[in-house]
Short mmCIF file of C-alpha atoms in Angstrom, two decimals:
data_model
loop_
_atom_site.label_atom_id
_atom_site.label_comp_id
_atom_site.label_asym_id
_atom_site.label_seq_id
_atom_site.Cartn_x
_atom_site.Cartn_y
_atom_site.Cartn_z
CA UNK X 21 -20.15 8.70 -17.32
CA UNK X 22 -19.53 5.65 -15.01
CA UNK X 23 -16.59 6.65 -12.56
CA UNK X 24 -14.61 4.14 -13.81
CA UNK X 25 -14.72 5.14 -17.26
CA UNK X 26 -13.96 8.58 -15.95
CA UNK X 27 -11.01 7.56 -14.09
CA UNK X 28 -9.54 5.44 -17.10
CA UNK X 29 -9.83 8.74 -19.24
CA UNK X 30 -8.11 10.59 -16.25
CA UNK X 31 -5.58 8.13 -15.88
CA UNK X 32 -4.90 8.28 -19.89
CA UNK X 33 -5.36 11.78 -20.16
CA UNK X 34 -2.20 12.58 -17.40
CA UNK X 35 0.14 9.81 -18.19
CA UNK X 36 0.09 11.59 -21.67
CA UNK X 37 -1.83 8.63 -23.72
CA UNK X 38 -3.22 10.13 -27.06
CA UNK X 39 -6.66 10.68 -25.72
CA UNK X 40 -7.55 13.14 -28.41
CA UNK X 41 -4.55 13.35 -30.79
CA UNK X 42 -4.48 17.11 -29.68
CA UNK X 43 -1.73 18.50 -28.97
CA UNK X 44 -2.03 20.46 -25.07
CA UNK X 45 -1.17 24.32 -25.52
CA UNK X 46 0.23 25.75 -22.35
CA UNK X 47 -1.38 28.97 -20.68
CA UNK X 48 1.08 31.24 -19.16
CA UNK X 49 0.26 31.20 -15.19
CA UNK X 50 -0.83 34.46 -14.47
CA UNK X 51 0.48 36.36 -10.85
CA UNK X 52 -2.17 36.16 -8.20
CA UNK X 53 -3.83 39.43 -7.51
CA UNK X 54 -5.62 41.11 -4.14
CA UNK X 55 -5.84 38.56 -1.12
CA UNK X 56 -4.34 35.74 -3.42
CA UNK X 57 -1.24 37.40 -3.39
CA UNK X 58 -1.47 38.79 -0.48
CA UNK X 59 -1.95 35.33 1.88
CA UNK X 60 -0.03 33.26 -0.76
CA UNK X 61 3.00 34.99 0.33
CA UNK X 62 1.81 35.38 3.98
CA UNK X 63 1.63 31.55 3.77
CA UNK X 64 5.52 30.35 2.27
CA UNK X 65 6.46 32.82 5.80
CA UNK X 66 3.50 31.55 9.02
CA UNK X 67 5.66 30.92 12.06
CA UNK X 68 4.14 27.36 12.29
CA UNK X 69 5.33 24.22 13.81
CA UNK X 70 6.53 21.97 10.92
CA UNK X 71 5.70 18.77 13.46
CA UNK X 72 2.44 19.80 13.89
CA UNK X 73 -0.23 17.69 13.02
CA UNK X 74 -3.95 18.34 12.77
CA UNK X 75 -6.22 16.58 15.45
CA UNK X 76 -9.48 15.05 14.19
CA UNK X 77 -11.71 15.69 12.80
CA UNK X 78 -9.80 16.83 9.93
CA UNK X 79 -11.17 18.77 7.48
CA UNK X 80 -9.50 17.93 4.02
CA UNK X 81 -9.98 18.33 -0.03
CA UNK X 82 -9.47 16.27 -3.16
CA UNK X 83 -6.75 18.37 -4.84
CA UNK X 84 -5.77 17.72 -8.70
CA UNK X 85 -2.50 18.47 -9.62
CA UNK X 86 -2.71 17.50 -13.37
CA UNK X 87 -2.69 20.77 -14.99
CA UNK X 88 -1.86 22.36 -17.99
CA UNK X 89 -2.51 18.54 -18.93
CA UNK X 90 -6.08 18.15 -17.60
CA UNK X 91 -7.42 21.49 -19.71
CA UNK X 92 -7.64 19.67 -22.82
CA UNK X 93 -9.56 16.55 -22.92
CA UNK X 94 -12.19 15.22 -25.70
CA UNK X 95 -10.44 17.94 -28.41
CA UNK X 96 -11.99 20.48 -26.29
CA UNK X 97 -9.78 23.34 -24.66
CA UNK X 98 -10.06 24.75 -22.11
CA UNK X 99 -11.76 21.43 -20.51
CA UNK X 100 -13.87 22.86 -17.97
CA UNK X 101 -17.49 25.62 -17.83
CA UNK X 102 -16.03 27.63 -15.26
CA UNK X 103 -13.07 30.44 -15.71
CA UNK X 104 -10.71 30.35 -12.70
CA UNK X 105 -9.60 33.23 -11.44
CA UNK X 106 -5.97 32.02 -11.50
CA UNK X 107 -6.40 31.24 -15.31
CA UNK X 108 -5.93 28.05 -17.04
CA UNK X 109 -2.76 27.21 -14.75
CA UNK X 110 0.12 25.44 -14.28
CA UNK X 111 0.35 22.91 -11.12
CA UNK X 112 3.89 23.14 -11.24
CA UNK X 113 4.15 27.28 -10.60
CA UNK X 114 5.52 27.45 -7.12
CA UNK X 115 3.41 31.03 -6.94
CA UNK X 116 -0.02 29.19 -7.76
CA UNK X 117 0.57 26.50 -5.18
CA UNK X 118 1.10 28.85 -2.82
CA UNK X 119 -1.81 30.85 -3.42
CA UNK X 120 -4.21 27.68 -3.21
CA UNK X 121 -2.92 26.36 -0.22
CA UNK X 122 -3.29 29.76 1.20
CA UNK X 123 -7.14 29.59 0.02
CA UNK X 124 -7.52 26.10 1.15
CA UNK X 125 -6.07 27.28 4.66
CA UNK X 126 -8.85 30.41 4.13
CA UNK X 127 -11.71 27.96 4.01
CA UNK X 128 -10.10 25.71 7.48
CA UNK X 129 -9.28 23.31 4.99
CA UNK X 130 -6.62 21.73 7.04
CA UNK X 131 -4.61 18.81 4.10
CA UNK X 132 -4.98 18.14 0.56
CA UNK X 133 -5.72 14.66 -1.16
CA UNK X 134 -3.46 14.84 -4.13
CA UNK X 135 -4.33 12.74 -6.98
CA UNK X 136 -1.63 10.46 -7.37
CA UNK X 137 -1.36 8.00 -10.69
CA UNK X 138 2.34 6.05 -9.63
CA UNK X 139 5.71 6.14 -9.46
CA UNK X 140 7.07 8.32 -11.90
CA UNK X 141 3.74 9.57 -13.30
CA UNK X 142 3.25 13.23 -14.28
CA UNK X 143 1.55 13.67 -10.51
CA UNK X 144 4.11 11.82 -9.23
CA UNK X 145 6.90 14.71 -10.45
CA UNK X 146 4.26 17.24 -8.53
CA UNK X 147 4.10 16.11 -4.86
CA UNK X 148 7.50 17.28 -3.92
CA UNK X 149 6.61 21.04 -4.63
CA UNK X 150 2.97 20.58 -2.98
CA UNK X 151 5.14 19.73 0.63
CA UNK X 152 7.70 22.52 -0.41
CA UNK X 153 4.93 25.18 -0.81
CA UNK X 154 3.54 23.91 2.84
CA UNK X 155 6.87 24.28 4.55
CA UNK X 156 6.54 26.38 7.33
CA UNK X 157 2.81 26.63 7.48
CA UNK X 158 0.43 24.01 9.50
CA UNK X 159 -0.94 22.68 5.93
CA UNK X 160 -0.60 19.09 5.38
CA UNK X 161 -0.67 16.92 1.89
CA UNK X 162 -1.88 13.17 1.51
CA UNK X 163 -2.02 10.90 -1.55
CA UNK X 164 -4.70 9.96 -3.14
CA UNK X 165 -4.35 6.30 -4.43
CA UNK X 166 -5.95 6.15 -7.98
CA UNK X 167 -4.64 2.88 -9.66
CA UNK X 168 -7.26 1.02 -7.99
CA UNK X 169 -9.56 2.76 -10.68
CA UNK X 170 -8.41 1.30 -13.57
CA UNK X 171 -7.65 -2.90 -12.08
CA UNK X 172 -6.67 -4.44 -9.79
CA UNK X 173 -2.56 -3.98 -8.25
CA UNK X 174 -1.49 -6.85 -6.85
CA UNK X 175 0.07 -7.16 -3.32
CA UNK X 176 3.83 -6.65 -4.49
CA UNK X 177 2.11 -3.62 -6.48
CA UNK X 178 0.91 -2.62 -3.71
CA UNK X 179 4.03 -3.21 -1.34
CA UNK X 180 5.96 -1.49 -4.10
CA UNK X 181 3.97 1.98 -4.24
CA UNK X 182 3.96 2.26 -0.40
CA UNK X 183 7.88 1.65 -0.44
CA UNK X 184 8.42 4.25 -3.04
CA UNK X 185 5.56 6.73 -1.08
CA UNK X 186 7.04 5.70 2.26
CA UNK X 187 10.80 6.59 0.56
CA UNK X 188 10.08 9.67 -1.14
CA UNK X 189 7.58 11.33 1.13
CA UNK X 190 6.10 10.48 4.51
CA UNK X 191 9.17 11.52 6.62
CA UNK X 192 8.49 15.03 5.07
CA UNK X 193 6.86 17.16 7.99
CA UNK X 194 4.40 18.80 5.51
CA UNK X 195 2.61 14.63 4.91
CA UNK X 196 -0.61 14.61 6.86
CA UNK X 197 -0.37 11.86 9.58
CA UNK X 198 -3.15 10.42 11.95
CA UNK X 199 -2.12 8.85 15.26
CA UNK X 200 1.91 9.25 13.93
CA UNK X 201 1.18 7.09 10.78
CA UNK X 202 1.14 8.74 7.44
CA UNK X 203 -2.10 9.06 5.78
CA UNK X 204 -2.98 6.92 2.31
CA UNK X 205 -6.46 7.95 0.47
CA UNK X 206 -7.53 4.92 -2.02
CA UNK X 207 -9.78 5.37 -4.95
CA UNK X 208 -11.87 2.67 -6.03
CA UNK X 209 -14.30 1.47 -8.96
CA UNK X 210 -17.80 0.00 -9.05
CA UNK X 211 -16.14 -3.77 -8.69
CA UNK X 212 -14.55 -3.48 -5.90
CA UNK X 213 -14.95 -5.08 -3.16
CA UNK X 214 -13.41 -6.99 0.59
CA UNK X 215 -10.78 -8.50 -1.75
CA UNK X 216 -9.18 -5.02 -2.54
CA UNK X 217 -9.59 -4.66 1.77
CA UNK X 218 -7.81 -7.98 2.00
CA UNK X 219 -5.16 -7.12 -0.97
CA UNK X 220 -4.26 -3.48 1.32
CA UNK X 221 -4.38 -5.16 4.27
CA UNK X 222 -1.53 -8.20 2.92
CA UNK X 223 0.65 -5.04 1.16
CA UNK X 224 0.38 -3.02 4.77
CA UNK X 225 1.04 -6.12 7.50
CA UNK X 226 2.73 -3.94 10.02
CA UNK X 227 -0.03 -0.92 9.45
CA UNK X 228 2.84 0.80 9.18
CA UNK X 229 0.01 3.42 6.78
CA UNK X 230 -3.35 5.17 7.90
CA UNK X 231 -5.24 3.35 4.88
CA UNK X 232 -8.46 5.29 3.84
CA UNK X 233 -10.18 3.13 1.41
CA UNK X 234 -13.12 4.36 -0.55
CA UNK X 235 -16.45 2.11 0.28
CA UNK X 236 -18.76 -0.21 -1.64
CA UNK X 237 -21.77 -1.90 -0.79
CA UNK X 238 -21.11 -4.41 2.65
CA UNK X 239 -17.62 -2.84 3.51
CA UNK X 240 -18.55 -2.70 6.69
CA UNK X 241 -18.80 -6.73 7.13
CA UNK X 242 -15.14 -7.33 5.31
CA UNK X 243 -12.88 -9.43 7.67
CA UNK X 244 -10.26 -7.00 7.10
CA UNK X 245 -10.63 -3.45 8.19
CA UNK X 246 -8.16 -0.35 6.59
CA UNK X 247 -7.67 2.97 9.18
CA UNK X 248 -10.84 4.62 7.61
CA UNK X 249 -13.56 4.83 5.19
CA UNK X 250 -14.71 7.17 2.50
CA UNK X 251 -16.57 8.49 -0.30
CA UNK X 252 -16.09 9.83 -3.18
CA UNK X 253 -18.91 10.75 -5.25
CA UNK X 254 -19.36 14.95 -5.90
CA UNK X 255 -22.54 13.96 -8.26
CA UNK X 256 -24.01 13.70 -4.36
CA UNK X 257 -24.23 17.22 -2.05
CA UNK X 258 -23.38 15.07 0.91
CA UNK X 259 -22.46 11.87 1.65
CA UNK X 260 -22.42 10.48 5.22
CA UNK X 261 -20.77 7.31 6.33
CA UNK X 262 -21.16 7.35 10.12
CA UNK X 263 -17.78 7.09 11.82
CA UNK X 264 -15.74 7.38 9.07
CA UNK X 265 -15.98 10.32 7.02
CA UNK X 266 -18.58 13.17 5.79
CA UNK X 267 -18.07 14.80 2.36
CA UNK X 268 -19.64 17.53 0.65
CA UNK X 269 -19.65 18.56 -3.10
CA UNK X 270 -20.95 21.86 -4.17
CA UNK X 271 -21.86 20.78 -7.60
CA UNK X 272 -21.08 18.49 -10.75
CA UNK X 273 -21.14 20.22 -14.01
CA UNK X 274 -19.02 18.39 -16.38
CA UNK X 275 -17.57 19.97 -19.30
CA UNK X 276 -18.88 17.44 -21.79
CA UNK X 277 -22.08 16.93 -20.43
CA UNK X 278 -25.33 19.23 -21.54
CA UNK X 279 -26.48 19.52 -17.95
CA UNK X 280 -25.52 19.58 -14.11
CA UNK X 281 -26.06 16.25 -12.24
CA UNK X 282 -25.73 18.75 -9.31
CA UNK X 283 -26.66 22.45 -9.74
CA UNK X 284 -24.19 25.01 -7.39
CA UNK X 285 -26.02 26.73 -4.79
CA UNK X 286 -24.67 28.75 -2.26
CA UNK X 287 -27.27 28.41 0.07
CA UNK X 288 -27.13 24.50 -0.23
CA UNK X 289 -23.66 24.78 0.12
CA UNK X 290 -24.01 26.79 3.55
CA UNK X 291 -26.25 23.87 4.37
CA UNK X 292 -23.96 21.05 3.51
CA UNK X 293 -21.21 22.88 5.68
CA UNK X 294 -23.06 22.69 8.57
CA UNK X 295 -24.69 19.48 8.25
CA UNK X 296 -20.69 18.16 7.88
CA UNK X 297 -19.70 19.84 11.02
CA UNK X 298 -22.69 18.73 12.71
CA UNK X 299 -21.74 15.35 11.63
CA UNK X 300 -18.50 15.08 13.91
CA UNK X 301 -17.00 12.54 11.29
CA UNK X 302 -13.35 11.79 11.93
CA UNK X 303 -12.86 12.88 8.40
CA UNK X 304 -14.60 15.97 7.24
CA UNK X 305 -13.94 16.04 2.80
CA UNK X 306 -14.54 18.58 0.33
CA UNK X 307 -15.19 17.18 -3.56
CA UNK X 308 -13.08 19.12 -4.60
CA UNK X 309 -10.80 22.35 -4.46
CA UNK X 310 -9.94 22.20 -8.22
CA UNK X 311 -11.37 19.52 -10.23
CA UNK X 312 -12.32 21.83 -13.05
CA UNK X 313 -13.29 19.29 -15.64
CA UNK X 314 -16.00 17.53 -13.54
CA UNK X 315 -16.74 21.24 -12.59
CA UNK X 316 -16.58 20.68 -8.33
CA UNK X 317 -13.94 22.95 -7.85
CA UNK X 318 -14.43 25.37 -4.80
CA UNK X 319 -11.60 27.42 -6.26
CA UNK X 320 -12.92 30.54 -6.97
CA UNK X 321 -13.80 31.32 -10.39
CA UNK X 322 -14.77 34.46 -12.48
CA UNK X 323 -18.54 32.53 -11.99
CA UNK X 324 -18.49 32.81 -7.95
CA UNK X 325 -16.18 36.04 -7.51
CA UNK X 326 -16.14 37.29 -4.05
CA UNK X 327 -15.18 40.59 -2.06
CA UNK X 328 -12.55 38.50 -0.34
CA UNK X 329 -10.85 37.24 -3.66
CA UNK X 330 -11.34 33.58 -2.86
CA UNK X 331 -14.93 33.01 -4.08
CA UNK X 332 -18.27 32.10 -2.62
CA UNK X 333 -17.89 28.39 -1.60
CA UNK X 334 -14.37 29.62 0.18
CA UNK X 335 -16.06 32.10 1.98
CA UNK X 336 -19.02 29.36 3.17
CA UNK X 337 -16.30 27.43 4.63
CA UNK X 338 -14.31 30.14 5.95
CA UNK X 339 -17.63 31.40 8.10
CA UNK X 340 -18.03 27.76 9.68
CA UNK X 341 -14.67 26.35 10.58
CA UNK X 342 -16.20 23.71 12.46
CA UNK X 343 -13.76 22.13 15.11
CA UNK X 344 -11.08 24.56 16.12
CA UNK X 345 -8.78 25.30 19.14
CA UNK X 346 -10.94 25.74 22.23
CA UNK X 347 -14.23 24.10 20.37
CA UNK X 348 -16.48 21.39 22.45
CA UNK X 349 -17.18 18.42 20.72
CA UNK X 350 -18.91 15.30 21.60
CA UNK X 351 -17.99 11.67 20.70
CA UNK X 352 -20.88 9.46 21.62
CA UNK X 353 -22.75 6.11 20.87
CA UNK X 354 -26.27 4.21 21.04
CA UNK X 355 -24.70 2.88 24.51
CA UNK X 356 -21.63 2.93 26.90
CA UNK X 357 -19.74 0.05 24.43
CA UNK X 358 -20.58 2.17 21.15
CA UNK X 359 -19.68 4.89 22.56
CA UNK X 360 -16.14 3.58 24.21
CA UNK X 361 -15.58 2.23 20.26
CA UNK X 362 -16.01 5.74 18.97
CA UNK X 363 -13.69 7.30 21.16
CA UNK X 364 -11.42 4.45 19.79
CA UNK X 365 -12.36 4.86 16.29
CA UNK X 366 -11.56 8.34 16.35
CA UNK X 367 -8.39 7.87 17.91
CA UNK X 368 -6.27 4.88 16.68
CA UNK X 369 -5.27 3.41 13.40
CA UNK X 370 -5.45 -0.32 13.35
CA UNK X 371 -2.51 -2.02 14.73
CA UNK X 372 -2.42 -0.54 18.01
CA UNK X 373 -0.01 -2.71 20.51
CA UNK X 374 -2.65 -3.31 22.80
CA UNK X 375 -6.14 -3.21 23.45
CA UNK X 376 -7.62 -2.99 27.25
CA UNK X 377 -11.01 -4.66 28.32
CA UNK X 378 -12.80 -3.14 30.93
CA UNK X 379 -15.91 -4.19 33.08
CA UNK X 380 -18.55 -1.94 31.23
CA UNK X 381 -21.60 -1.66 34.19
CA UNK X 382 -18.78 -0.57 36.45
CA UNK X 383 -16.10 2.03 36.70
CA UNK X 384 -13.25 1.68 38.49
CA UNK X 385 -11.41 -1.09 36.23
CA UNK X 386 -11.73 0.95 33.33
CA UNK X 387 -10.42 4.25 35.34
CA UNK X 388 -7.16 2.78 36.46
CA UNK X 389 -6.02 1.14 33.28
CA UNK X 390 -7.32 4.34 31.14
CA UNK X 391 -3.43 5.66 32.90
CA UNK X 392 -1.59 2.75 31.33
CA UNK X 393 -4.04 2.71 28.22
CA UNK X 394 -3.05 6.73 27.97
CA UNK X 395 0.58 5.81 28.51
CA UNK X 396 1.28 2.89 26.13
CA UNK X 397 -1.46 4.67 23.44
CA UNK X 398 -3.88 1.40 23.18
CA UNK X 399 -7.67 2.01 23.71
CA UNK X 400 -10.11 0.70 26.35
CA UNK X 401 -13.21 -0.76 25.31
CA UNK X 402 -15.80 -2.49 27.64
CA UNK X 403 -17.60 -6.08 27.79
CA UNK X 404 -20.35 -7.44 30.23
CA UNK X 405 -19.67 -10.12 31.81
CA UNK X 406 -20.22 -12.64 29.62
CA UNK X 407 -20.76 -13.82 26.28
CA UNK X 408 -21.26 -12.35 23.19
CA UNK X 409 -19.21 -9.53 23.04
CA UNK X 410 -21.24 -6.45 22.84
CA UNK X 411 -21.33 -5.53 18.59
CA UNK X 412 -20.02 -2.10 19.08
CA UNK X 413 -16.77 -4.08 21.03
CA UNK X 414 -16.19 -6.71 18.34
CA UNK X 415 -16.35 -4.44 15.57
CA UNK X 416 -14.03 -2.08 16.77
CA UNK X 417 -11.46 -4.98 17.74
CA UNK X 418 -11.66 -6.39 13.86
CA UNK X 419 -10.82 -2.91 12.55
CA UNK X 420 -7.83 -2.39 15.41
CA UNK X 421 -6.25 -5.89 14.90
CA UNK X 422 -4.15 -5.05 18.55
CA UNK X 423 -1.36 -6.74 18.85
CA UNK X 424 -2.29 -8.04 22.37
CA UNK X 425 -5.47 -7.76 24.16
CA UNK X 426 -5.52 -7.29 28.23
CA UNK X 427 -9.01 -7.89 29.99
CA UNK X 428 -9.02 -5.33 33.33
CA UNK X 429 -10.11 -6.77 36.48
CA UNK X 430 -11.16 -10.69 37.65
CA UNK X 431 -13.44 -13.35 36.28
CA UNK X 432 -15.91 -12.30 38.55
CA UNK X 433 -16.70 -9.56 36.38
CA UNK X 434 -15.70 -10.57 33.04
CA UNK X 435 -15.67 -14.37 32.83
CA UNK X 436 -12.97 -16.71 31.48
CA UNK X 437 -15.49 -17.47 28.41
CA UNK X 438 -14.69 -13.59 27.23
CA UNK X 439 -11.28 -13.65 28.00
CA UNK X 440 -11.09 -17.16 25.70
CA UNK X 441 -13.19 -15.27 22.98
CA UNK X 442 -11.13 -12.28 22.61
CA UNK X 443 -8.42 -14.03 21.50
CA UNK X 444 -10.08 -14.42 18.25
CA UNK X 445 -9.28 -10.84 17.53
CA UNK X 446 -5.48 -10.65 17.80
CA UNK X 447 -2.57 -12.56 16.95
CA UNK X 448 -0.71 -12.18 20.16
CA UNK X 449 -1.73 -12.89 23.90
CA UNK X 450 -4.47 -12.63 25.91
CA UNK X 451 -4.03 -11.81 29.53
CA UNK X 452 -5.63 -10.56 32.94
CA UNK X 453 -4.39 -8.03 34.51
CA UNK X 454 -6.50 -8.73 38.62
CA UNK X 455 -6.56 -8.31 41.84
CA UNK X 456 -8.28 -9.50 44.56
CA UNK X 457 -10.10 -6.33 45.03
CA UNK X 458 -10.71 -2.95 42.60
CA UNK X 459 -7.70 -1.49 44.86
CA UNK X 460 -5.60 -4.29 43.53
CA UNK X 461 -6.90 -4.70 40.46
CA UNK X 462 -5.59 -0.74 39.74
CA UNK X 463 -2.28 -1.63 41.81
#
């Protein structure tokens, strides 16, 4: 089924529409048993810092809080092929959201992507218990935006749903923010395209949001640029969209469908783990912790039981936590300018006060205004000396939009023509900060 038409049933199916006529009969949520129980209380008491945020690359996972709704669907119930080991749920039971978080924080899975349907939906009611159950620990919750699935919301639609989000929950301490801006997933459907970038980008003028939009074919040319990119398409093992995000599915078996479109493996799984934290995306995504209809849950299940009580795909991610405290990593590029733009990339949200430009074939211009670049939080990217603007430069400066742009050093070596043709890239000033030597360039 198209992902559109899946979404619309979705979207029916947890607003309450009659999708079947049937009425939805309500399993009692059982108590968590071994580890579950164990961790999920271990996890409402960690000693963590509720200001703390986690530094990229994140890893995160779709996360469905539509349940007892979401087990019937089509007249068929229990709506799913799999038999969690929690039991057909409740996503309201304070004691089951404890228990996944503590399994998503088991498998270094570091925020959930709720599904979110609007103000006042049925998820809507659910996202103030999903920060309650992560108060005190270092989990972290995001949105996901799903209107976009079924039309298009206009601008004051828009502007109205990031009031109401902005309102009701980004000053929590348990919303995931990136770069001190609060984190916004957006779903999308097989029309989309730069007009829903343009539509986010008129609702969010002061980037006051770290937009994630989901791509489509040519996002990368629109004229305007959200935060970040992603995919979401679990039919796929992996899914890599250089710069942006990585995402890994460990299978598609929906519960109205005869077949898999993707058949679990563990040993794939292991695979796709690795090749994800090989990867060094920004954004590191699971599809999905418990989506049980489409059958990509990594939940455990009676099906993928484990020693450890949280299943065989938990216990892939648990053994490769990919980026933690102390870890190396490596951000890196074709050449010096891709590479300053994916230090930048991975670093700043559009909408950065200020931008530096540094000499690129040459070092000590970029050195001394990397202190004020550090200080003010603005990035420094490089040019030659004259025109065009290296692609790895101009790319990065649509997505930022700075606010100002400052060009380090004299027009000896970067020319007036640059400094002219950066201003096409911000809607403030241009200036030069020089001297007449390196020494007083950095004074």
């Amino acid at each position: 089924m198209p992902s559109r038409v899946r979404s619309r049933l979705i979207l029916a199916l947890v607003l309450g529409a009659a999708v079947t006529g049937q009425s939805v009969a309500l399993a009692a949520t059982p108590s968590p048993k071994g580890p579950l129980a164990a961790v999920a209380t271990a996890a409402t008491t960690a000693a963590a810092s509720t200001s703390t945020q986690p530094a990229i690359p994140i890893r995160a996972a779709f996360f469905y809080p539509w349940f007892p709704e979401a087990w019937t669907q089509l007249a068929s119930y229990p709506y799913t092929r799999y038999h969690p080991s929690l039991g057909l749920y409740n996503s309201t039971s304070a004691v089951v959201i404890a228990s996944q978080i503590a399994a998503m924080q088991y498998g270094h899975i570091e925020a959930g992507i709720a599904s979110w349907w609007g103000q006042a939906s049925p998820t809507d009611t659910r996202i103030p218990a999903l920060l309650a159950g992560a108060a005190g620990t270092s989990f972290r919750w995001s949105l996901y935006y799903e209107r976009e699935a079924t039309g298009d919301p206009t601008v004051a639609q828009l502007q109205s749903d990031l009031a109401y989000i902005t309102t009701h929950y980004t000053a929590d301490p348990a919303y995931l923010r990136i770069g001190g801006k609060p984190v916004l997933f957006v779903y999308g459907d097989g029309t989309d395209g730069c007009a829903m970038a343009t539509r986010w980008a008129q609702a969010d003028l002061a980037h006051a949001f770290y937009v994630v939009l989901k791509v489509f074919p040519g996002y990368g040319t629109c004229l305007d640029q959200p935060a970040n990119w992603h995919q979401y398409a679990p039919a796929g093992a992996e899914d890599s969209q250089p710069g942006h995000a990585f995402t890994i599915s460990p299978g598609f078996y929906k519960a109205s469908e005869a077949t898999p479109r993707l058949a679990r493996s563990p040993a794939a799984w292991t695979h796709d783990i690795a090749d994800m934290v090989a990867s060094n995306a920004p954004l590191q995504l699971i599809t999905t912790f418990d989506e049980w209809g489409e059958g990509t849950s990594v939940e455990s299940a009676a099906e993928w039981a484990s020693p450890s009580g949280y299943g065989t795909y938990l216990d892939a991610l648990h053994a490769n936590p990919g980026v933690t405290a102390g870890s190396v990593i490596r951000l890196a590029g074709a050449s010096r300018f891709a590479t300053a733009a994916a230090i930048s990339a991975a670093t700043f949200a559009p909408g950065v006060d200020v931008a530096y430009i540094a000499y690129a074939f040459n070092y000590p211009d970029a050195l001394a205004g990397a202190a004020a670049a550090g200080t003010i939080r603005g990035p420094v990217l490089l040019a030659a000396s004259g025109l065009p603007l290296d692609i790895a430069t101009s790319t990065e400066l649509v997505r930022l939009k700075p606010k100002r742009i400052v060009v380090l050093g004299g027009s000896g070596v970067i020319s007036e023509a640059v400094k002219v043709a950066l201003k096409a890239y911000t809607a403030g000033s241009v200036i030069r900060l020089a001297g007449a030597s390196r020494f007083a360039t950095a004074a």
